[in-house]
XYZ file of C-alpha atoms in Angstrom:
438
model
C 104.684 104.633 76.670
C 108.325 103.974 75.850
C 109.210 100.250 75.879
C 112.655 101.235 77.175
C 111.173 103.040 80.156
C 108.683 100.155 80.671
C 111.446 97.586 80.742
C 113.762 99.676 82.960
C 111.107 100.287 85.652
C 109.920 96.705 85.685
C 106.473 97.528 84.228
C 105.011 94.577 82.455
C 102.943 94.707 79.298
C 100.409 92.103 80.443
C 97.052 92.705 82.125
C 97.603 95.145 85.038
C 96.526 94.371 88.594
C 93.413 96.109 89.917
C 93.839 99.178 92.296
C 92.357 97.100 95.073
C 94.991 94.321 94.694
C 97.774 96.861 94.378
C 96.622 98.700 97.477
C 96.224 95.403 99.336
C 99.811 94.460 98.388
C 101.054 97.794 99.658
C 99.182 97.258 102.867
C 100.675 93.811 103.511
C 104.196 94.997 102.671
C 103.886 97.920 105.120
C 102.450 95.652 107.764
C 105.469 93.392 107.514
C 107.967 96.284 107.798
C 106.094 97.922 110.660
C 105.822 94.562 112.444
C 109.632 94.303 112.350
C 110.054 97.897 113.467
C 107.545 97.803 116.323
C 108.617 94.405 117.726
C 111.870 96.066 118.546
C 110.016 98.912 120.392
C 108.189 96.436 122.548
C 111.263 94.326 123.331
C 113.241 97.447 124.208
C 110.674 98.102 126.917
C 110.277 94.517 128.043
C 113.618 92.714 128.020
C 116.480 94.603 126.383
C 117.511 96.479 129.551
C 118.768 93.415 131.500
C 120.027 91.636 128.362
C 122.043 94.478 126.828
C 122.377 97.084 129.603
C 122.656 95.084 132.856
C 125.143 97.435 134.598
C 122.659 100.220 135.303
C 119.411 100.584 137.206
C 116.255 99.074 135.666
C 114.758 102.477 134.639
C 117.982 103.778 133.229
C 118.425 100.505 131.428
C 114.997 100.826 129.941
C 115.756 104.392 128.834
C 118.991 103.179 127.299
C 117.156 100.387 125.447
C 114.567 102.878 124.251
C 117.424 105.098 123.199
C 118.631 102.394 120.806
C 115.070 102.346 119.614
C 115.190 106.050 118.983
C 118.418 105.692 116.982
C 116.325 104.349 114.141
C 114.402 107.613 113.891
C 117.632 109.458 113.156
C 118.261 107.047 110.296
C 114.854 107.366 108.740
C 115.595 110.650 106.966
C 118.693 109.043 105.467
C 116.558 106.063 104.410
C 114.025 108.464 102.885
C 116.772 110.123 100.875
C 118.352 106.862 99.694
C 115.213 105.066 98.797
C 113.598 108.301 97.612
C 116.381 108.721 95.127
C 115.843 105.175 93.942
C 112.090 105.603 93.840
C 112.147 108.912 91.934
C 114.857 107.869 89.418
C 114.617 104.098 89.078
C 111.059 103.371 90.101
C 108.786 102.871 93.129
C 108.906 99.104 92.742
C 112.742 98.803 92.922
C 112.938 101.011 96.020
C 110.222 99.037 97.828
C 111.936 95.744 97.136
C 115.235 97.137 98.431
C 113.701 98.498 101.657
C 112.029 95.126 102.416
C 115.226 93.114 101.942
C 117.149 95.500 104.260
C 114.465 95.406 106.924
C 114.214 91.614 106.856
C 117.918 91.053 107.096
C 118.440 93.461 109.975
C 115.436 92.161 111.905
C 116.554 88.537 111.673
C 120.032 89.606 112.723
C 118.649 91.075 115.943
C 117.069 87.705 116.712
C 120.502 86.137 116.443
C 122.460 88.697 118.470
C 124.599 87.658 121.455
C 123.766 89.439 124.741
C 125.956 91.407 127.142
C 126.615 88.219 129.130
C 128.049 86.605 125.979
C 130.235 89.417 124.389
C 130.121 92.348 126.755
C 129.949 95.834 125.192
C 129.837 94.435 121.728
C 126.249 93.358 122.393
C 124.737 96.917 122.626
C 126.992 98.036 119.765
C 125.655 95.319 117.466
C 122.130 96.069 118.661
C 122.463 99.709 117.724
C 123.950 98.812 114.305
C 120.992 96.520 113.486
C 118.527 99.143 114.668
C 120.175 101.747 112.458
C 119.698 99.515 109.454
C 116.024 98.995 110.440
C 115.629 102.776 110.525
C 117.215 103.160 107.114
C 114.854 100.546 105.711
C 111.584 101.845 107.198
C 112.581 105.362 106.063
C 112.136 104.163 102.482
C 108.966 102.200 103.059
C 106.021 104.469 103.649
C 106.571 106.926 100.787
C 106.836 104.195 98.174
C 103.952 102.122 99.508
C 101.605 105.138 99.508
C 102.650 106.129 95.998
C 102.071 102.653 94.578
C 98.531 102.746 96.001
C 97.676 106.364 95.266
C 99.203 106.595 91.814
C 97.189 103.543 90.646
C 93.908 104.794 92.231
C 90.964 106.427 90.441
C 91.064 110.253 90.925
C 88.035 110.287 93.218
C 89.307 107.475 95.495
C 92.896 108.485 96.182
C 92.264 108.830 99.936
C 90.524 105.469 100.133
C 93.238 103.461 98.389
C 96.048 105.463 100.075
C 94.622 104.595 103.467
C 95.422 100.914 102.865
C 99.065 101.720 103.709
C 97.955 103.147 107.068
C 95.958 100.010 107.630
C 99.213 98.135 107.155
C 100.784 100.243 109.894
C 97.860 99.424 112.256
C 98.020 95.717 111.326
C 101.791 95.678 111.965
C 101.290 97.034 115.475
C 98.390 94.641 116.172
C 100.181 91.591 114.851
C 103.378 92.461 116.769
C 101.320 92.844 119.941
C 99.496 89.573 119.361
C 102.716 87.644 118.676
C 104.400 88.895 121.835
C 101.265 88.310 123.826
C 101.120 84.720 122.477
C 104.775 84.012 123.213
C 104.436 85.451 126.671
C 101.424 83.204 127.282
C 103.192 80.042 126.088
C 106.412 80.366 128.082
C 107.409 81.500 131.558
C 108.817 84.977 132.247
C 112.335 83.529 132.706
C 112.109 81.596 129.439
C 110.861 84.628 127.594
C 113.889 86.656 128.845
C 116.267 83.780 128.205
C 115.516 82.981 124.533
C 111.842 83.285 123.589
C 112.163 86.981 122.940
C 114.046 86.060 119.807
C 111.058 84.243 118.285
C 109.220 87.305 116.815
C 112.454 88.569 115.215
C 113.256 85.237 113.557
C 109.669 84.647 112.506
C 109.790 87.863 110.504
C 111.886 86.022 107.870
C 108.761 84.156 106.748
C 106.799 87.432 106.566
C 109.520 89.096 104.567
C 109.540 86.262 102.017
C 105.773 86.755 101.570
C 106.221 90.451 101.147
C 108.904 90.009 98.498
C 106.694 87.640 96.490
C 103.900 90.149 96.521
C 106.087 93.119 95.645
C 107.844 91.411 92.752
C 104.369 91.115 91.046
C 103.769 94.892 91.312
C 103.889 96.984 88.168
C 105.387 100.442 88.155
C 102.760 103.252 88.575
C 101.442 104.830 85.384
C 102.080 108.346 86.724
C 105.755 107.616 87.397
C 106.320 105.904 83.998
C 104.716 108.783 82.149
C 106.663 111.357 84.178
C 109.998 109.586 83.648
C 109.414 109.174 79.905
C 108.387 112.850 79.590
C 111.355 114.103 81.625
C 113.879 112.097 79.639
C 112.326 113.215 76.393
C 112.603 116.887 77.467
C 116.037 116.869 79.094
C 117.750 113.613 78.202
C 118.415 113.052 81.929
C 116.715 111.577 84.963
C 114.964 113.749 87.575
C 117.239 115.256 90.289
C 116.379 114.638 93.939
C 117.896 117.939 95.053
C 114.897 119.781 93.568
C 112.941 118.742 96.652
C 115.146 120.966 98.861
C 115.432 123.714 96.281
C 111.796 124.039 95.176
C 109.653 122.034 97.642
C 110.982 123.031 101.083
C 107.701 124.686 102.185
C 105.864 121.411 101.490
C 108.559 119.484 103.382
C 107.937 121.677 106.479
C 104.178 121.382 106.207
C 104.176 117.640 105.760
C 106.700 117.061 108.535
C 104.602 119.126 110.993
C 101.431 117.234 109.991
C 102.947 113.939 111.047
C 103.530 115.110 114.635
C 100.123 114.273 116.223
C 99.803 110.680 114.935
C 103.462 109.894 115.716
C 103.146 111.085 119.284
C 99.905 109.125 119.667
C 101.591 105.981 118.273
C 104.778 106.223 120.336
C 103.345 107.722 123.567
C 99.770 106.506 123.884
C 100.264 103.058 122.284
C 103.728 101.499 122.190
C 105.151 103.910 124.784
C 102.700 102.665 127.341
C 104.633 99.387 127.662
C 107.620 101.230 129.204
C 105.648 103.809 131.243
C 103.148 101.400 132.862
C 105.890 98.814 133.626
C 107.643 101.326 135.945
C 104.958 103.751 137.080
C 101.533 102.045 136.945
C 101.897 98.837 138.925
C 98.192 98.158 138.648
C 98.603 97.380 134.917
C 100.548 94.330 133.743
C 102.432 94.044 130.493
C 99.925 91.455 129.328
C 97.030 93.923 129.894
C 98.812 96.590 127.915
C 99.492 94.204 125.011
C 95.864 93.042 125.098
C 94.741 96.662 124.955
C 96.997 97.272 121.970
C 95.483 94.316 120.064
C 91.932 95.547 120.771
C 92.793 99.094 119.872
C 94.389 97.936 116.585
C 91.310 96.057 115.565
C 89.035 99.054 116.249
C 91.488 101.304 114.437
C 91.221 99.307 111.207
C 87.536 100.038 110.870
C 87.875 103.691 111.880
C 90.682 104.276 109.384
C 88.575 102.955 106.488
C 85.681 105.122 107.610
C 87.980 108.088 107.726
C 89.306 107.383 104.239
C 85.814 107.249 102.801
C 84.883 110.536 104.436
C 88.177 112.178 103.417
C 87.274 111.898 99.717
C 83.931 113.641 100.553
C 84.613 116.056 103.407
C 88.138 117.150 102.629
C 91.463 115.733 103.731
C 92.779 118.825 105.513
C 89.666 118.984 107.641
C 90.148 115.509 109.007
C 93.898 115.926 109.670
C 93.166 119.213 111.455
C 90.529 117.440 113.596
C 93.067 114.782 114.570
C 95.434 117.432 115.958
C 92.725 119.240 117.845
C 91.299 116.057 119.321
C 94.684 114.941 120.559
C 95.272 118.263 122.302
C 91.925 117.922 124.062
C 92.459 114.276 125.074
C 96.112 114.437 126.127
C 95.610 114.953 129.879
C 92.340 112.975 130.372
C 93.937 109.977 128.657
C 96.766 109.691 131.189
C 94.478 110.493 134.110
C 92.623 107.329 133.144
C 95.783 105.303 132.559
C 97.258 106.371 135.957
C 94.150 105.019 137.707
C 95.636 101.560 137.113
C 92.529 99.897 135.742
C 92.441 97.845 132.503
C 89.044 99.334 131.455
C 90.148 102.923 132.089
C 93.372 102.365 130.098
C 91.371 100.837 127.231
C 88.990 103.856 127.133
C 92.034 106.168 127.021
C 93.484 104.216 124.088
C 90.188 103.809 122.187
C 89.309 107.523 122.366
C 92.829 108.243 121.172
C 92.218 106.030 118.187
C 89.632 108.474 116.911
C 92.424 111.073 116.712
C 94.721 108.641 114.917
C 92.080 107.294 112.542
C 91.049 110.754 111.400
C 94.661 111.293 110.300
C 95.178 107.765 108.941
C 92.478 107.867 106.333
C 93.246 111.330 105.045
C 96.943 111.983 105.032
C 98.490 109.457 102.549
C 96.918 110.993 99.460
C 97.270 114.523 100.876
C 100.985 113.996 101.450
C 101.495 112.569 97.963
C 99.725 115.550 96.393
C 102.011 118.025 98.210
C 104.751 117.123 95.736
C 105.112 116.762 91.941
C 105.471 113.254 90.585
C 109.207 113.635 89.821
C 110.144 114.249 93.536
C 107.131 112.666 95.228
C 108.840 109.579 96.660
C 111.621 111.622 98.238
C 109.380 114.401 99.431
C 106.652 112.351 101.053
C 109.244 109.930 102.508
C 111.190 112.765 104.076
C 108.044 114.248 105.600
C 107.236 111.158 107.585
C 110.949 110.527 108.374
C 111.492 114.006 109.784
C 108.124 114.157 111.525
C 108.623 110.742 113.083
C 112.180 111.501 114.144
C 110.937 114.519 116.040
C 107.505 113.445 117.370
C 108.100 109.711 117.506
C 111.671 109.622 118.680
C 113.278 112.630 120.331
C 110.211 114.129 122.053
C 108.754 110.937 123.531
C 112.114 109.689 124.791
C 112.780 113.105 126.342
C 109.296 113.043 127.986
C 109.880 109.568 129.433
C 113.212 110.715 130.781
C 111.429 113.624 132.562
C 108.861 111.434 134.274
C 111.080 110.813 137.384
C 111.852 114.547 137.585
C 108.107 115.125 137.933
C 107.845 112.627 140.748
C 106.534 109.890 138.487
C 103.767 112.108 137.020
C 102.553 111.513 133.467
C 102.443 115.260 132.862
C 105.485 115.260 130.518
C 103.780 112.654 128.348
C 100.526 114.637 128.187
C 102.429 117.811 127.362
C 104.137 115.909 124.560
C 100.793 115.033 123.034
C 99.593 118.670 123.294
C 102.790 119.987 121.678
C 102.664 117.554 118.780
C 98.914 118.261 118.285
C 99.788 121.928 117.896
C 102.456 121.050 115.318
C 99.923 119.118 113.259
C 97.518 122.028 113.322
C 100.274 124.352 112.122
C 101.181 121.888 109.314
C 97.611 121.689 108.051
C 97.376 125.522 107.980
C 100.529 125.771 105.987
C 99.508 122.959 103.674
C 96.215 124.669 102.808
C 98.053 127.849 101.994
C 100.430 125.958 99.696
C 97.605 124.211 97.900
C 95.634 127.376 97.316
C 98.679 129.498 96.355
């Protein structure tokens, strides 16, 4: 290995970390970034409407607040391109450090923002700007975190180690739910809306410092260092990101489609429930929904690890395909249970849905990485999740929530969203199998 390449990528010559410690570091880093990203989603449903959009009705205000949440999904592809370029030309480690700094700074800034009562229209403008930066940062997170774990893993355990990043996503949702639940329990509703909503955003500064310490200790992946050295030896130049669009566009389509089912589950049947139940299921309180999210996240951790172990034995495409089919079948029964207004029924709806999500979680990280060659892997895999999430986690769920009043308060648009995204995932798996056998 070239010492020049080693020094440039930040790879150290000492004793390398074990794959388990590297995967664990990736998991914690992803947990921190997802915590920051998801706290915003919860606050958009809980308090942002009166604080930043007080001049409209409560439901329209909630949709407007969720619209600022969706803005981040439009920024994620740009983040994937920016940090993908860094990751594929300068190194996975450099890109991951950059994405975490940007996420931490924008999240803390949200916790310090003035409200509409303080500065008028500047308040929602500043909120949107901060959310755009969050989207840019999270767009560069997943691809790099997965590659650090997968490219250090033994060949027969790529799914297992890759799944640690998905565990970080689950932990981020669970920790965000637990923090908001705790703050809600410690203060009154008026105090929460007055200033306590800022606590989770400001507390993320400590988490980001922890993440930076962990990521500075990471070494560059052996696969990337070898690829970069070989490419420069052959051509005298660095890899070009544009090859992803020129040569790998079928893989981009397949990977983006595959992300649809889990994104719709995450943003419709988990975090989206906060907004839906607040306005249309009076029998369920916000505290009950947050409690359900914490319980679901704990169960999902175990199911994701089980899925990862089985993915290396049964086949990754089979599990991802199963996740899409299960979501299609569960889409309507899930909301029938939720609409009944009982906590137990809602919890069953969420827990059965976790089976769909876990089947995907354990299998897709290594599958997504292997869709692309090493030289364009950060950009390609990052774009897949960014594009898939923008569609199935941003545009479609917000549109479905907006249609709920048009259906007389019925949850049918949300169920149809899950069905549609499940079909997208099935189509993505079929295309992926053809690409891998071509």
